[in-house]
CSV table of C-alpha atoms (C1' of nucleotides) in Angstrom, one decimal:
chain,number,residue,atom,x,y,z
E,1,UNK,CA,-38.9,10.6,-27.6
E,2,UNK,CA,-39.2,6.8,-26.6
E,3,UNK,CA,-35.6,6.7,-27.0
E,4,UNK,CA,-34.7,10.1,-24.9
E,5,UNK,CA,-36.5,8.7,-22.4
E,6,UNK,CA,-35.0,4.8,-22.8
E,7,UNK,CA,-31.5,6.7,-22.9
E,8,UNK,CA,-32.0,8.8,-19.9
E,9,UNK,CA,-33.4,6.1,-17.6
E,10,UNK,CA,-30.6,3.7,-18.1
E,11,UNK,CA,-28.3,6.4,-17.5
E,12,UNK,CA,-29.6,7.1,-14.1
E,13,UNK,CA,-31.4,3.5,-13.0
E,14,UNK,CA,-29.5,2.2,-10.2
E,15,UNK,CA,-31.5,-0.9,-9.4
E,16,UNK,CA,-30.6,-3.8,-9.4
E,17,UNK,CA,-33.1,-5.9,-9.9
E,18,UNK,CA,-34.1,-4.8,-13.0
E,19,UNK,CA,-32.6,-5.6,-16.0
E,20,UNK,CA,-32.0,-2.9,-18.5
E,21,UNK,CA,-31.8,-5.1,-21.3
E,22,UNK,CA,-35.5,-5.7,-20.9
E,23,UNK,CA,-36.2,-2.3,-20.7
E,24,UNK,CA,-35.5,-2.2,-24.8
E,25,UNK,CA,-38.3,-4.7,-25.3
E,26,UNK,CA,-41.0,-3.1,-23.0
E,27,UNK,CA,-40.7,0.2,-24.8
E,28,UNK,CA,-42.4,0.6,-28.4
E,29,UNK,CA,-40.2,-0.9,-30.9
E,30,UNK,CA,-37.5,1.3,-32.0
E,31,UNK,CA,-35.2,-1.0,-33.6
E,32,UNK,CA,-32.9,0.5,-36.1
E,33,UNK,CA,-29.1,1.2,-36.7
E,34,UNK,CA,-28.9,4.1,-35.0
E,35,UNK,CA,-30.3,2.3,-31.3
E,36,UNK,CA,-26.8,0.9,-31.2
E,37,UNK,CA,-25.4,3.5,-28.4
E,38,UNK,CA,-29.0,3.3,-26.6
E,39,UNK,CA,-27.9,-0.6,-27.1
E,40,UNK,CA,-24.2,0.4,-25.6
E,41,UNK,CA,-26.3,1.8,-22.8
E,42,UNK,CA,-28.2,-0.6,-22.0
E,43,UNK,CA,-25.7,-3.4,-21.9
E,44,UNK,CA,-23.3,-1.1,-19.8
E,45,UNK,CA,-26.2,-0.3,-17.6
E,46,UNK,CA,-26.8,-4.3,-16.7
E,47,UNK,CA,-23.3,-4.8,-16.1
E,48,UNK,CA,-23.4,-2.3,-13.5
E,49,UNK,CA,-26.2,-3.8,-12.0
E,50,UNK,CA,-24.5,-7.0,-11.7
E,51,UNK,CA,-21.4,-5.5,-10.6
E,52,UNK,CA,-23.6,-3.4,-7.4
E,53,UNK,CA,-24.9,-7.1,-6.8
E,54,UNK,CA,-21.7,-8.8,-6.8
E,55,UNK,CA,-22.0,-11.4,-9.3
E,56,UNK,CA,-19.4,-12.1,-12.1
E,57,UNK,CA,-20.5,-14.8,-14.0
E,58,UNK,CA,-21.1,-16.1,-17.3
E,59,UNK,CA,-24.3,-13.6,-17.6
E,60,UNK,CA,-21.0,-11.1,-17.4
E,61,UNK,CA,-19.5,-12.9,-20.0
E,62,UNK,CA,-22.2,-12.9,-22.0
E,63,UNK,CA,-22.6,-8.9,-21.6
E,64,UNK,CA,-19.0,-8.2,-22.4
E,65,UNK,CA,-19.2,-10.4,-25.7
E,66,UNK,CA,-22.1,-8.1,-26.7
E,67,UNK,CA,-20.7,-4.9,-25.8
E,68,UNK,CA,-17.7,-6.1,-28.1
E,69,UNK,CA,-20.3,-6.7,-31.0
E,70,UNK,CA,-22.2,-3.4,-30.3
E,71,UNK,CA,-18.6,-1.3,-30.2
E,72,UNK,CA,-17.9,-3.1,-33.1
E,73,UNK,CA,-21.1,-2.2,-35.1
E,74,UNK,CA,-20.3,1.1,-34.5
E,75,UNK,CA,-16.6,0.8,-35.4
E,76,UNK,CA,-15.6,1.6,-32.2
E,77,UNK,CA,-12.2,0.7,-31.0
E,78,UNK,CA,-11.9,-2.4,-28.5
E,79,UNK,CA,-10.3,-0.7,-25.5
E,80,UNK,CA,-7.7,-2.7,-23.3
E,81,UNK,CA,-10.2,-2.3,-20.3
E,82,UNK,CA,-12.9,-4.4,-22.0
E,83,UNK,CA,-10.2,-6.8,-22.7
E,84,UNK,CA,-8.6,-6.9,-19.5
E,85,UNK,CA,-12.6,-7.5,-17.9
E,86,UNK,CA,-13.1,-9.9,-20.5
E,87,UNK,CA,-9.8,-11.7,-19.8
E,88,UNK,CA,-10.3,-11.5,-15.7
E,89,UNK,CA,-13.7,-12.1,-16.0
E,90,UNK,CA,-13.9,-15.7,-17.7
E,91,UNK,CA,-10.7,-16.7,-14.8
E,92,UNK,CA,-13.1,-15.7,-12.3
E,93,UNK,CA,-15.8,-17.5,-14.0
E,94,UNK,CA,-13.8,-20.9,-14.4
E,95,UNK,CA,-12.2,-20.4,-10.5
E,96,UNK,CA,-15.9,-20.7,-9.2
E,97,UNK,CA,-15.2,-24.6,-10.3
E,98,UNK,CA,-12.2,-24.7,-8.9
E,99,UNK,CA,-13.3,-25.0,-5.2
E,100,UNK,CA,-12.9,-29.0,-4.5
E,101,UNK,CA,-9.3,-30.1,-3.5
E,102,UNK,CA,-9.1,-32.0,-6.5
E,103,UNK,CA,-9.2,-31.1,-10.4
E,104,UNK,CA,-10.9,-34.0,-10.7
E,105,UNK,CA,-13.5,-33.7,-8.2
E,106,UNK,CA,-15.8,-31.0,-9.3
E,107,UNK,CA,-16.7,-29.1,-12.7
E,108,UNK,CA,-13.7,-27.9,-13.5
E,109,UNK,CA,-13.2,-30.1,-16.3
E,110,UNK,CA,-16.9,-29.3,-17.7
E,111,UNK,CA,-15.9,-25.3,-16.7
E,112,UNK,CA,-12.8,-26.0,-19.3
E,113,UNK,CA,-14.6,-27.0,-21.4
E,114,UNK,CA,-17.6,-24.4,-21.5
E,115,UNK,CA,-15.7,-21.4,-21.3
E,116,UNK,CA,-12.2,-21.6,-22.9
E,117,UNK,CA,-12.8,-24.5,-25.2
E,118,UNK,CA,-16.6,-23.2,-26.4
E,119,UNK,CA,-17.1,-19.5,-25.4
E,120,UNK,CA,-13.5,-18.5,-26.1
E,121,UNK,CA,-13.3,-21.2,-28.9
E,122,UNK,CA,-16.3,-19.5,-30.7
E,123,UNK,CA,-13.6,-15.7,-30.1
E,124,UNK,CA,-10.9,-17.2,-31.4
E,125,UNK,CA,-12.7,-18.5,-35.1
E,126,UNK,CA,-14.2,-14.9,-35.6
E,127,UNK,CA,-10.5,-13.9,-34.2
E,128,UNK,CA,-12.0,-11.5,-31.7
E,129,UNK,CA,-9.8,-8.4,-30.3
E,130,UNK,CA,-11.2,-10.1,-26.8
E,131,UNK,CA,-8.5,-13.1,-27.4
E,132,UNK,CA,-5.4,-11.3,-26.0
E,133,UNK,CA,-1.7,-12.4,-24.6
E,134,UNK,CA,-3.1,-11.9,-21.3
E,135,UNK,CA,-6.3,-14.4,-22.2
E,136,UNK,CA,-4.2,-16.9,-24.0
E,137,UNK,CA,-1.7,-17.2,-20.7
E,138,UNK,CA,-4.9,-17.9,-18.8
E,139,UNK,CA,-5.9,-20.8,-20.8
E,140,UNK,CA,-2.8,-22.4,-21.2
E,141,UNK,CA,-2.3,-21.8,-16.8
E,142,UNK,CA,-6.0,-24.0,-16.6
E,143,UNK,CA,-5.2,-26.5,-19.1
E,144,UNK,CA,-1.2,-27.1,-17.3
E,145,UNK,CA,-3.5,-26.5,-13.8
E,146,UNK,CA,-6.1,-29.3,-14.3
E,147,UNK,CA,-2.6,-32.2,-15.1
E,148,UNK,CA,-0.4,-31.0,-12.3
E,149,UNK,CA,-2.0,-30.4,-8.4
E,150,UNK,CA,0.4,-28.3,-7.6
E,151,UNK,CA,-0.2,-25.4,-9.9
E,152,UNK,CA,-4.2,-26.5,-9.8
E,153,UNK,CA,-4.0,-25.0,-6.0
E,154,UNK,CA,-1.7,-22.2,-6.7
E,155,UNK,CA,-4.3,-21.1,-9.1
E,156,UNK,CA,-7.5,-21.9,-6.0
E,157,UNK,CA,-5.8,-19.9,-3.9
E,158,UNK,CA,-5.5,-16.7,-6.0
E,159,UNK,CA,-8.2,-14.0,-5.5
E,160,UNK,CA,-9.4,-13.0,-9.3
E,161,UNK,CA,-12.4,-11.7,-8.3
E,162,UNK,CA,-10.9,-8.5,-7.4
E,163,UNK,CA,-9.1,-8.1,-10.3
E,164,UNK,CA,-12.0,-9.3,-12.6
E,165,UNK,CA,-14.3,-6.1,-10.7
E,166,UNK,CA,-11.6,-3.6,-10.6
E,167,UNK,CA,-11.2,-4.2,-14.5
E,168,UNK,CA,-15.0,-4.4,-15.0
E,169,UNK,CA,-15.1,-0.9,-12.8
E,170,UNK,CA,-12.5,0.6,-14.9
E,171,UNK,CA,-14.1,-0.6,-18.2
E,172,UNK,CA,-17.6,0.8,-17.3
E,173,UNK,CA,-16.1,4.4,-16.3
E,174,UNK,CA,-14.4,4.6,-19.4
E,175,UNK,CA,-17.2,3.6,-21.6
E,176,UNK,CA,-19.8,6.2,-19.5
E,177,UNK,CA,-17.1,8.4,-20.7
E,178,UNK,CA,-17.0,7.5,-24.4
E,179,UNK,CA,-21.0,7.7,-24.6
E,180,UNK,CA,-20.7,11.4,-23.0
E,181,UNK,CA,-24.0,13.4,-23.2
E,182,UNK,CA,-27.3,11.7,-23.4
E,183,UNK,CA,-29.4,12.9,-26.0
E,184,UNK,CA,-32.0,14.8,-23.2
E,185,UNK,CA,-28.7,16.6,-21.7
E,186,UNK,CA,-27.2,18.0,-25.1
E,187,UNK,CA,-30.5,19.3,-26.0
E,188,UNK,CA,-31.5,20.6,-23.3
E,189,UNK,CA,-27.9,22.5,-23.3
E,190,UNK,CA,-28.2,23.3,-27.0
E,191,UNK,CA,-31.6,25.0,-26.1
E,192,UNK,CA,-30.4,27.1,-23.4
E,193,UNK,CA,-27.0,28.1,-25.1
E,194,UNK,CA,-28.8,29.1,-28.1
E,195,UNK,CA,-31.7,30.8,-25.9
E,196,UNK,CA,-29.2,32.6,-23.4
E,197,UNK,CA,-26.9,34.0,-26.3
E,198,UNK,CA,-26.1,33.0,-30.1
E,199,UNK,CA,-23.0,33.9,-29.8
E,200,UNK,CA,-21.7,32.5,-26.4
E,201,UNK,CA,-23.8,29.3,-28.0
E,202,UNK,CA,-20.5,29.2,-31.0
E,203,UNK,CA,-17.8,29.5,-28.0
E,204,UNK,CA,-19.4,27.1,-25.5
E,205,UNK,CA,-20.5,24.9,-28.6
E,206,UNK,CA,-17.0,22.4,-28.5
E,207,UNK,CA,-18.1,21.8,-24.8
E,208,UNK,CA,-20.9,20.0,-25.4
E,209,UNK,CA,-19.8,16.6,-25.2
E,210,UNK,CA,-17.7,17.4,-21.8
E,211,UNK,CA,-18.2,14.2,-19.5
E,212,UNK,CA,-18.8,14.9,-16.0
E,213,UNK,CA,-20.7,18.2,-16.9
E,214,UNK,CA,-24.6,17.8,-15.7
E,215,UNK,CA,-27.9,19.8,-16.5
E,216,UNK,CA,-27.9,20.9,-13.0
E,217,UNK,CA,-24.2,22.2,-13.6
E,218,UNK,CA,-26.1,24.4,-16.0
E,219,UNK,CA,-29.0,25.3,-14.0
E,220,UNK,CA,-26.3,26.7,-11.6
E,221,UNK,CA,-24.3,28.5,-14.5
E,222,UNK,CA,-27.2,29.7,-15.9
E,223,UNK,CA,-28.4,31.0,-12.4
E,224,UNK,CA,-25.3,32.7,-11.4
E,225,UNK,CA,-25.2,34.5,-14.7
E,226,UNK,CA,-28.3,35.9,-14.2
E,227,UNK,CA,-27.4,38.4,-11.8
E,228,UNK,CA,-25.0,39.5,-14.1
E,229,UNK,CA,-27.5,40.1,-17.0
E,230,UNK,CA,-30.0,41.9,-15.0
E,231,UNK,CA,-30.9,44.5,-17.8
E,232,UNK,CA,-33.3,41.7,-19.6
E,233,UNK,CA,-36.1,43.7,-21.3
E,234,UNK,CA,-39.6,43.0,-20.8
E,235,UNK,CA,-40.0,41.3,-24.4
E,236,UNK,CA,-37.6,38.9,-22.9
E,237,UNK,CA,-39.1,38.2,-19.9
E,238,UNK,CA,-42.4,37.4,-21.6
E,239,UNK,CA,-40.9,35.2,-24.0
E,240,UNK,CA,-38.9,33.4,-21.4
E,241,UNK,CA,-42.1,32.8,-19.3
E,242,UNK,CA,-43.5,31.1,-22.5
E,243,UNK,CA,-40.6,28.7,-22.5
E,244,UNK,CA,-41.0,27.8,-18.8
E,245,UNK,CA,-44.4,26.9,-19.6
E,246,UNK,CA,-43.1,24.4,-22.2
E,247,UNK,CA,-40.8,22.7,-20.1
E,248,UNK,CA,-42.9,22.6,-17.4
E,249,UNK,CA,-44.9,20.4,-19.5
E,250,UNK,CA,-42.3,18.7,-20.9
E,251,UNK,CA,-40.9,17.5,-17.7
E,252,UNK,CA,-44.3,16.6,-16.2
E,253,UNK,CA,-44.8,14.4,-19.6
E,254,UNK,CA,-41.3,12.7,-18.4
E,255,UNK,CA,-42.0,12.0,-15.0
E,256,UNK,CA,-44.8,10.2,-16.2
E,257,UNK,CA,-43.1,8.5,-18.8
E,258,UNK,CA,-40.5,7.6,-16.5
E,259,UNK,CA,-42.5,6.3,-13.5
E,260,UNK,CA,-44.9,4.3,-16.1
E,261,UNK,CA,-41.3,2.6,-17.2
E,262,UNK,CA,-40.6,1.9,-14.0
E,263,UNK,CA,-43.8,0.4,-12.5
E,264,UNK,CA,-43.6,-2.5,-15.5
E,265,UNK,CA,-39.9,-3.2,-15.0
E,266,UNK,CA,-40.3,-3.4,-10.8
E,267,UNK,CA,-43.5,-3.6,-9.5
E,268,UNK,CA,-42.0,-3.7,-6.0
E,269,UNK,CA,-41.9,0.1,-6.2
E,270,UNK,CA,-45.2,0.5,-7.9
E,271,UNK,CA,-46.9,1.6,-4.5
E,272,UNK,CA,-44.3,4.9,-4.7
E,273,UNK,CA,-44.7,5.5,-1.0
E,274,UNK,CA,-40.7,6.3,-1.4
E,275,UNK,CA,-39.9,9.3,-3.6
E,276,UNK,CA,-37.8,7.5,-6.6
E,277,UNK,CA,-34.9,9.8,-6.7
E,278,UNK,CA,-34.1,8.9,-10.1
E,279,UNK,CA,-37.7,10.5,-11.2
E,280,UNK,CA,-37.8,13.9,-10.5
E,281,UNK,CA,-36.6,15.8,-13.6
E,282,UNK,CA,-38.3,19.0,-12.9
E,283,UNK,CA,-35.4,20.2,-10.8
E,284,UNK,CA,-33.5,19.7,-13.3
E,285,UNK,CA,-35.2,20.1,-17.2
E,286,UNK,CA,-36.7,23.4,-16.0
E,287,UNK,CA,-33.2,25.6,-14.8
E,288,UNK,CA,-35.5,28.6,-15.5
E,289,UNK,CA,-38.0,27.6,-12.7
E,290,UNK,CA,-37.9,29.7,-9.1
E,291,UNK,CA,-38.7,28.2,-5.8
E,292,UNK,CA,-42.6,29.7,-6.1
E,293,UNK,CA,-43.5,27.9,-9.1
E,294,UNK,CA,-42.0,25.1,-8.4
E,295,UNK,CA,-43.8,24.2,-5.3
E,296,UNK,CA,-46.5,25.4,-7.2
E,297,UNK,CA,-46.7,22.6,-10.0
E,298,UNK,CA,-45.5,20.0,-7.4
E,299,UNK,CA,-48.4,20.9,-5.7
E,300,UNK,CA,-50.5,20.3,-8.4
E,301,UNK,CA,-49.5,17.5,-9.5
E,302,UNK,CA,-52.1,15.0,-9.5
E,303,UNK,CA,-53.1,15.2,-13.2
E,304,UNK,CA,-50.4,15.8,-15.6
E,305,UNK,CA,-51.8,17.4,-19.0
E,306,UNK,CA,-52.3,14.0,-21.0
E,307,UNK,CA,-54.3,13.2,-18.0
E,308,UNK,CA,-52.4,10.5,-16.6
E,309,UNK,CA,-53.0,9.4,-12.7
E,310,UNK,CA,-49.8,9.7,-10.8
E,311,UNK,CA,-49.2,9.3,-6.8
E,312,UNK,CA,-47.6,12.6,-5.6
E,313,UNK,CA,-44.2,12.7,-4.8
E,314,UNK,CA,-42.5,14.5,-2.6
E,315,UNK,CA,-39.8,16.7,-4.0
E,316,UNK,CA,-36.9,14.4,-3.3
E,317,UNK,CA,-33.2,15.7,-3.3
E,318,UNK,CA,-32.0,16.8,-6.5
E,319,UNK,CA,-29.5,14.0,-8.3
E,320,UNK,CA,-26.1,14.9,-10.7
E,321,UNK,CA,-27.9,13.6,-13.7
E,322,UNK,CA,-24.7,12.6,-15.1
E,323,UNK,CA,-23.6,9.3,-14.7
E,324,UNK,CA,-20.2,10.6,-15.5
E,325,UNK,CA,-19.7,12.4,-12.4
E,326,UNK,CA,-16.6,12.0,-10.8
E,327,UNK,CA,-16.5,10.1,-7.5
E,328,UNK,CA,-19.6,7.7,-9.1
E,329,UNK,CA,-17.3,5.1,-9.4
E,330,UNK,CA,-14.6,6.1,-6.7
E,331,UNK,CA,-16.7,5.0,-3.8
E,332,UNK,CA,-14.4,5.7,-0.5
E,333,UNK,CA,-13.0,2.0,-0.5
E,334,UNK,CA,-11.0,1.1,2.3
E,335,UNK,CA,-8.0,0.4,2.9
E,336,UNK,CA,-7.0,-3.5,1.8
E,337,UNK,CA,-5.9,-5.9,4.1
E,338,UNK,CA,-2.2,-6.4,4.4
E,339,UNK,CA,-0.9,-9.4,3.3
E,340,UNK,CA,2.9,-9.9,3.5
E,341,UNK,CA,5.0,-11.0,0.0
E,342,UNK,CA,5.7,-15.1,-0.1
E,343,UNK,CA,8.9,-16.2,-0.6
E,344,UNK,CA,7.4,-17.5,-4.1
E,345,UNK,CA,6.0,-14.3,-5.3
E,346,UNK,CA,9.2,-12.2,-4.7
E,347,UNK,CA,11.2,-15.2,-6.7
E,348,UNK,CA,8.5,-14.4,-9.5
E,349,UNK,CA,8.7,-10.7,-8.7
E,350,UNK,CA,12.9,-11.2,-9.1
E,351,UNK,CA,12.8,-13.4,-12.5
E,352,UNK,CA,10.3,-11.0,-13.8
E,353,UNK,CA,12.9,-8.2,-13.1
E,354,UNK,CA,16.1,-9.7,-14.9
E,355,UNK,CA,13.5,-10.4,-18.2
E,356,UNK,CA,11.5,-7.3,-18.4
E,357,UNK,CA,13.4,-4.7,-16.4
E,358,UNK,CA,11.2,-2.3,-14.6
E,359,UNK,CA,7.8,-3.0,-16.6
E,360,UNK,CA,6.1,-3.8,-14.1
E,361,UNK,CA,2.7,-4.4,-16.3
E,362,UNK,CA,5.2,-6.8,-18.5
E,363,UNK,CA,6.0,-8.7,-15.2
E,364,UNK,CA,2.4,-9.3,-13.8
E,365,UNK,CA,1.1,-10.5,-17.2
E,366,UNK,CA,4.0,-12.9,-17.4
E,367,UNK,CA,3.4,-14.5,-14.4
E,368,UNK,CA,-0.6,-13.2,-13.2
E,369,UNK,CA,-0.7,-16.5,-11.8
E,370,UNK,CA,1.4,-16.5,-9.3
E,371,UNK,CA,1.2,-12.8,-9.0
E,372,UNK,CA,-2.2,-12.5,-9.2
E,373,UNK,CA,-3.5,-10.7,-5.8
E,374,UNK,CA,-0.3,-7.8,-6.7
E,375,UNK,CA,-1.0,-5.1,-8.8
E,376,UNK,CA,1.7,-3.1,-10.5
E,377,UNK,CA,2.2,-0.5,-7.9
E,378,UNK,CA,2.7,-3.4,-5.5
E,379,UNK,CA,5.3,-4.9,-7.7
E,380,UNK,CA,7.3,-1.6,-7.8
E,381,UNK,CA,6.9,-0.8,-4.3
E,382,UNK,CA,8.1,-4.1,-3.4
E,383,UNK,CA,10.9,-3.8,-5.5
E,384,UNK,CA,11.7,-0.8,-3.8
E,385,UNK,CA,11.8,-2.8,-0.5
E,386,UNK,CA,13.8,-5.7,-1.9
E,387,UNK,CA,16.4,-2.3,-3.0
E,388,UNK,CA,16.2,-0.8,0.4
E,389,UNK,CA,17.9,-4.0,2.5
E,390,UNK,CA,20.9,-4.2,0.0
S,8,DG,C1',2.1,3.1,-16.4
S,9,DT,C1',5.5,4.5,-13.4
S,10,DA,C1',8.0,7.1,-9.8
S,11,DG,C1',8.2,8.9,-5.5
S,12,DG,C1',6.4,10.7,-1.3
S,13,DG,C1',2.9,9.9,2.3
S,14,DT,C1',0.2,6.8,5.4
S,15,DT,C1',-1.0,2.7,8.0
S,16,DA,C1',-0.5,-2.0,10.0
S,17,DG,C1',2.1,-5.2,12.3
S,18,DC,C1',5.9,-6.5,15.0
S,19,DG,C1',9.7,-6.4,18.4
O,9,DC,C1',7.3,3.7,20.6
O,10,DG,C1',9.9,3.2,16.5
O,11,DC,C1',10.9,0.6,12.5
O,12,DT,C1',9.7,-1.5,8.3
O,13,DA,C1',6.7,-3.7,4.8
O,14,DA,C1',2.7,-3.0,2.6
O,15,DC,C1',-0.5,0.0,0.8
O,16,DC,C1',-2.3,4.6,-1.0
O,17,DC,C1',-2.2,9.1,-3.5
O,18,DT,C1',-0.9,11.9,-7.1
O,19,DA,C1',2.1,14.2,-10.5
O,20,DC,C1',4.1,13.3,-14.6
DNA sequence: GTAGGGTTAGCG
DNA sequence: CGCTAACCCTAC
């Protein structure tokens, strides 16, 4: 239960300020081999964090490296996007040096040294997957950067830091996707599948794991077939009423659970004058609840059965409980800001061309340096410019 | 990842 | 206002 509960809060905590890592220690020890997904989850779950804050530092690096060990543990492949953050990541991290004039000036020769020469040292002797082409260009561009001036402020000027969050963005969606159902969801789906109809449980059974599918998705399913089924016979009806009793209970032992969690990690919201969307999992761990009985245990509320004291929350609006829903991670983002091609980066754009042809991926990597703010489509679009005067 | 059509910003 | 480069969206 402990771990439910662990699982289903990191999936749905957006807050900053705590750190979901900690959240592993506060709860009752639950250490064992098969804690490495809640692990995944919590690891993924402080990247977020750091990513809705806006820092990408070493604490990032840090979090990447034990992702990699975590994936690992669990034989997991290393996908490219956890590279590619890795890899944009520990640029960004070494171009926050990089700001006086000089190489000399600052901490960029102390950033070499911390980052490629110890961090990425340390990857290269247990001949990590994270050491790629891409990673190994990088190094060899700071080394060459920090003897000649020239290439040092090439490198200054570059903006990595959108890269580095576009990669980490991309990483986290695909690893929400990988962990697909939390344990709470499937169960609770397993329940009603096998409650609603044996049978239908067989054919919907290889949809379980389906990312972007929510409990509320079933609630709505559920509902919608209900009208259809109208003929349930009293013995039913009874037995279904029973149920509702149990998660009624259940969810009010969550909420509990869940708010108790919440109070140790951020005391700021202890007070709970603001309904804590993420907390209200009646909505959503009772489908079979109407609008009466709902109000009707919200109501009365103030004691849950183990006889816990809660402050009474309003019903707040009801969430996606997935984290996997589309548009999560696809925030409206406008539009960039134009900036016309240097004479420089269509030369790189042009040598790139005669070597690789139109792989455009191939060109960036070879020179990311000087192509850096250009992603692929820009390369091929531009291209498609340099075509159109001829 | 890439191609290709669509949209927008900047300039004369 | 029209043209073009840069950027975006989406199908494959």
């Amino acid at each position: 239960m402990d771990k439910w509960v662990a699982e289903f809060f990191l999936r749905r905590q957006q807050n900053p300020r705590v750190y979901a890592t900690n959240l592993l220690s506060a709860l009752k020890p639950v250490d064992s081999d098969d804690c490495v997904k809640l692990k995944i989850t919590a690891v993924l779950r402080d990247i977020s964090n750091s990513l809705i804050r806006g820092t990408v530092d070493e604490e990032m690096l840090d979090l990447l490296e034990i992702l990699e060990k975590l994936l690992l543990q669990e034989h997991s492949v290393i996908m490219d996007s956890l590279k590619s953050a890795y890899c944009w990541t520990a640029a960004e991290c070494t171009i926050r040096f990089m700001w006086p004039v000089n190489a000399s000036d600052g901490f960029f020769s102390d950033a070499l040294e911390m980052i490629w020469k110890k961090r990425i040292g340390m990857l290269k002797e247990r001949e990590s997957d994270l050491v790629t082409h891409e990673l190994l260009k990088w190094e060899s561009d700071f080394n060459k950067a920090f003897e000649e001036p020239e290439l040092y402020q090439k490198i200054r000027e570059t903006n990595i830091r959108y890269n580095a969050i576009s990669h980490l963005t991309q990483l986290l969606k695909e690893q929400w996707a990988l962990l697909g159902c939390s344990s709470l969801e499937s169960e609770a789906r397993k329940m009603f599948l096998k409650r609603k109809d044996p049978n239908a449980a067989r054919k919907k059974g290889n949809n379980l794991g389906r990312a972007g599918d929510t409990i509320g998705n079933v609630s709505e399913r559920r509902e919608s077939r209900k009208g259809k089924v109208d003929k349930v016979n009293e013995q039913e009806q009874v037995h279904e009423a029973s149920l509702n009793k149990g998660y009624i209970t259940v969810a009010r032992e969550l909420k509990g659970y869940l708010l108790e969690i919440q109070r140790l990690l951020d005391p700021s919201t202890s007070q709970g004058q603001e309904p804590n969307n993420a907390l209200d999992m009646s909505v959503n761990v009772t489908p079979q609840l109407d609008r009466a009985n709902r109000t009707e245990t919200e109501d009365s509320e103030g004691t849950s059965s183990s006889g816990r004291v809660r402050p009474h929350l309003p019903t707040p609006e009801p969430l996606n409980v997935s984290p996997l829903k589309k548009g999560r991670w696809e925030k409206p983002r406008p539009r960039r800001p134009m900036k016309f091609w240097t004479p420089e980066e269509v030369n790189a754009l042009k040598e790139g061309v005669k070597e690789y042809g139109k792989s455009w991926k191939d060109i960036k990597n070879s020179n990311s340096v000087v192509l850096a703010d250009r992603s692929e489509v820009d390369l091929k679009d531009k291209w498609r410019n340099l075509l159109g005067r001829q």
